[in-house]
C-alpha cells in the first residue's frame, strides 16, 4: 500500500455564499493529491505525457461528510491499495484542521498510450518506484 498526504487551503473563489467549498471543487482537491503523490515518487503527469502516456479519469465517487470552509487548510490523504495495472485506483480522505474527516472519495484512472489511444500498462519506471510499497 502506498499513501501520501498533502495540504491545500480553501480559497475564497472556491466557496459559496455560506463560506463552504463548492461541491465540484472536491474533485480538484483529489487531483492535487494525486499530482503531489506522484511528485513524492519523483514522477510528474507532465513527464508521463511527454513519454506518451496519459491518465484520464474513468470513475469518480465523492461523499460529503462535513463542509470544507473558507481559509481552512485541508489535508488530502491519497491511498493506493494495490499496484496498478492498466487501471489505477485511488482513495481519498480529506480532513479539516481539527483532524475531522470531512470527505471521502475514489477515482479510477486508466493508462492510455497517446499514439494509439488505447489502454496500456503503466510506464516501467512508475511501477519500479511503487514496487517497494507493495512487497
Short mmCIF file of C-alpha atoms in Angstrom, two decimals:
data_model
loop_
_atom_site.label_atom_id
_atom_site.label_comp_id
_atom_site.label_asym_id
_atom_site.label_seq_id
_atom_site.Cartn_x
_atom_site.Cartn_y
_atom_site.Cartn_z
CA UNK A 1 0.00 0.00 0.00
CA UNK A 2 1.21 3.49 -0.79
CA UNK A 3 -0.19 6.66 0.72
CA UNK A 4 0.70 10.32 0.65
CA UNK A 5 -0.74 13.41 2.35
CA UNK A 6 -0.63 16.97 1.10
CA UNK A 7 -2.35 20.13 2.28
CA UNK A 8 -4.19 22.87 0.43
CA UNK A 9 -6.03 25.91 1.71
CA UNK A 10 -9.63 26.58 0.67
CA UNK A 11 -9.55 29.85 -1.28
CA UNK A 12 -12.37 32.39 -1.33
CA UNK A 13 -13.18 31.76 -5.01
CA UNK A 14 -13.75 28.05 -4.23
CA UNK A 15 -16.59 28.78 -1.79
CA UNK A 16 -20.28 29.56 -1.99
CA UNK A 17 -22.17 32.30 -0.09
CA UNK A 18 -22.08 30.23 3.12
CA UNK A 19 -18.28 30.02 3.04
CA UNK A 20 -18.50 26.30 2.21
CA UNK A 21 -16.26 24.90 -0.50
CA UNK A 22 -18.35 24.37 -3.64
CA UNK A 23 -19.04 20.66 -4.14
CA UNK A 24 -17.41 20.50 -7.59
CA UNK A 25 -14.05 21.63 -6.21
CA UNK A 26 -13.51 18.42 -4.25
CA UNK A 27 -12.51 16.64 -7.48
CA UNK A 28 -9.84 19.32 -8.00
CA UNK A 29 -8.53 18.67 -4.49
CA UNK A 30 -8.33 14.96 -5.36
CA UNK A 31 -6.26 15.86 -8.40
CA UNK A 32 -3.90 18.00 -6.31
CA UNK A 33 -3.46 14.99 -4.02
CA UNK A 34 -2.71 12.65 -6.95
CA UNK A 35 -0.26 15.06 -8.56
CA UNK A 36 1.63 15.58 -5.28
CA UNK A 37 1.65 11.83 -4.62
CA UNK A 38 3.32 11.27 -8.00
CA UNK A 39 5.73 14.11 -7.32
CA UNK A 40 6.68 12.47 -3.99
CA UNK A 41 7.83 9.47 -6.07
CA UNK A 42 9.92 11.68 -8.35
CA UNK A 43 7.36 11.49 -11.17
CA UNK A 44 5.04 14.03 -12.81
CA UNK A 45 1.96 13.96 -15.01
CA UNK A 46 3.88 16.16 -17.43
CA UNK A 47 6.69 13.62 -17.60
CA UNK A 48 4.24 10.79 -18.24
CA UNK A 49 2.57 12.75 -21.02
CA UNK A 50 5.96 13.57 -22.55
CA UNK A 51 6.68 9.82 -22.56
CA UNK A 52 3.39 9.22 -24.42
CA UNK A 53 1.13 8.12 -21.56
CA UNK A 54 -1.98 9.94 -20.32
CA UNK A 55 -4.22 9.04 -17.39
CA UNK A 56 -7.87 10.03 -17.87
CA UNK A 57 -10.40 9.52 -15.08
CA UNK A 58 -12.91 6.72 -15.71
CA UNK A 59 -14.87 6.94 -12.45
CA UNK A 60 -15.29 9.40 -9.58
CA UNK A 61 -17.06 8.84 -6.28
CA UNK A 62 -17.36 11.50 -3.61
CA UNK A 63 -19.04 11.51 -0.20
CA UNK A 64 -19.54 14.77 1.70
CA UNK A 65 -19.48 14.40 5.48
CA UNK A 66 -18.82 17.97 6.68
CA UNK A 67 -18.08 21.16 4.77
CA UNK A 68 -14.61 22.41 3.97
CA UNK A 69 -14.67 26.07 4.96
CA UNK A 70 -13.08 29.18 3.55
CA UNK A 71 -9.43 29.60 4.62
CA UNK A 72 -9.17 26.15 6.22
CA UNK A 73 -6.07 24.13 5.41
CA UNK A 74 -7.36 20.77 4.25
CA UNK A 75 -5.26 17.60 4.43
CA UNK A 76 -5.69 15.34 1.41
CA UNK A 77 -4.65 11.75 2.09
CA UNK A 78 -4.32 9.67 -1.07
CA UNK A 79 -4.23 5.90 -0.71
CA UNK A 80 -3.29 3.34 -3.35
CA UNK A 81 -4.21 -0.12 -2.05
CA UNK A 82 -2.80 -2.20 -4.88
CA UNK A 83 -0.14 -1.98 -7.52
CA UNK A 84 -1.73 -0.62 -10.71
CA UNK A 85 -2.08 -2.48 -13.97
CA UNK A 86 -3.88 -0.89 -16.90
CA UNK A 87 -6.10 0.86 -14.36
CA UNK A 88 -5.10 2.70 -11.22
CA UNK A 89 -7.40 3.19 -8.22
CA UNK A 90 -7.04 5.97 -5.65
CA UNK A 91 -8.90 6.55 -2.38
CA UNK A 92 -9.06 9.97 -0.72
CA UNK A 93 -9.65 11.12 2.84
CA UNK A 94 -9.96 14.86 3.42
CA UNK A 95 -9.65 16.21 6.95
CA UNK A 96 -10.03 19.69 8.37
CA UNK A 97 -7.57 21.40 10.75
CA UNK A 98 -9.31 19.73 13.73
CA UNK A 99 -8.48 16.33 12.21
CA UNK A 100 -12.14 15.61 11.44
CA UNK A 101 -12.89 13.50 8.37
CA UNK A 102 -14.93 15.78 6.10
CA UNK A 103 -14.93 13.98 2.75
CA UNK A 104 -14.07 10.62 1.22
CA UNK A 105 -13.70 9.76 -2.41
CA UNK A 106 -12.35 7.39 -5.01
CA UNK A 107 -11.17 7.69 -8.57
CA UNK A 108 -10.35 5.09 -11.16
CA UNK A 109 -7.97 6.16 -13.92
CA UNK A 110 -6.63 4.29 -16.94
CA UNK A 111 -3.21 4.44 -18.57
CA UNK A 112 -3.61 5.37 -22.25
CA UNK A 113 -0.97 5.21 -24.98
CA UNK A 114 -1.28 8.62 -26.62
CA UNK A 115 -0.16 7.34 -30.06
CA UNK A 116 -2.70 4.52 -30.27
CA UNK A 117 -5.33 5.98 -27.91
CA UNK A 118 -5.59 2.50 -26.38
CA UNK A 119 -5.22 1.32 -22.78
CA UNK A 120 -1.71 0.22 -21.81
CA UNK A 121 0.37 -0.81 -18.83
CA UNK A 122 1.95 1.93 -16.71
CA UNK A 123 5.50 3.01 -17.54
CA UNK A 124 8.08 0.62 -16.07
CA UNK A 125 9.73 3.48 -14.12
CA UNK A 126 6.39 4.17 -12.42
CA UNK A 127 5.93 0.51 -11.47
CA UNK A 128 9.54 0.24 -10.26
CA UNK A 129 9.10 3.22 -7.92
CA UNK A 130 5.89 1.80 -6.45
CA UNK A 131 7.05 -1.82 -6.10
CA UNK A 132 8.77 -1.38 -2.68
CA UNK A 133 5.44 -0.29 -1.14
CA UNK A 134 3.62 -3.44 -2.28
CA UNK A 135 6.02 -6.19 -1.18
#
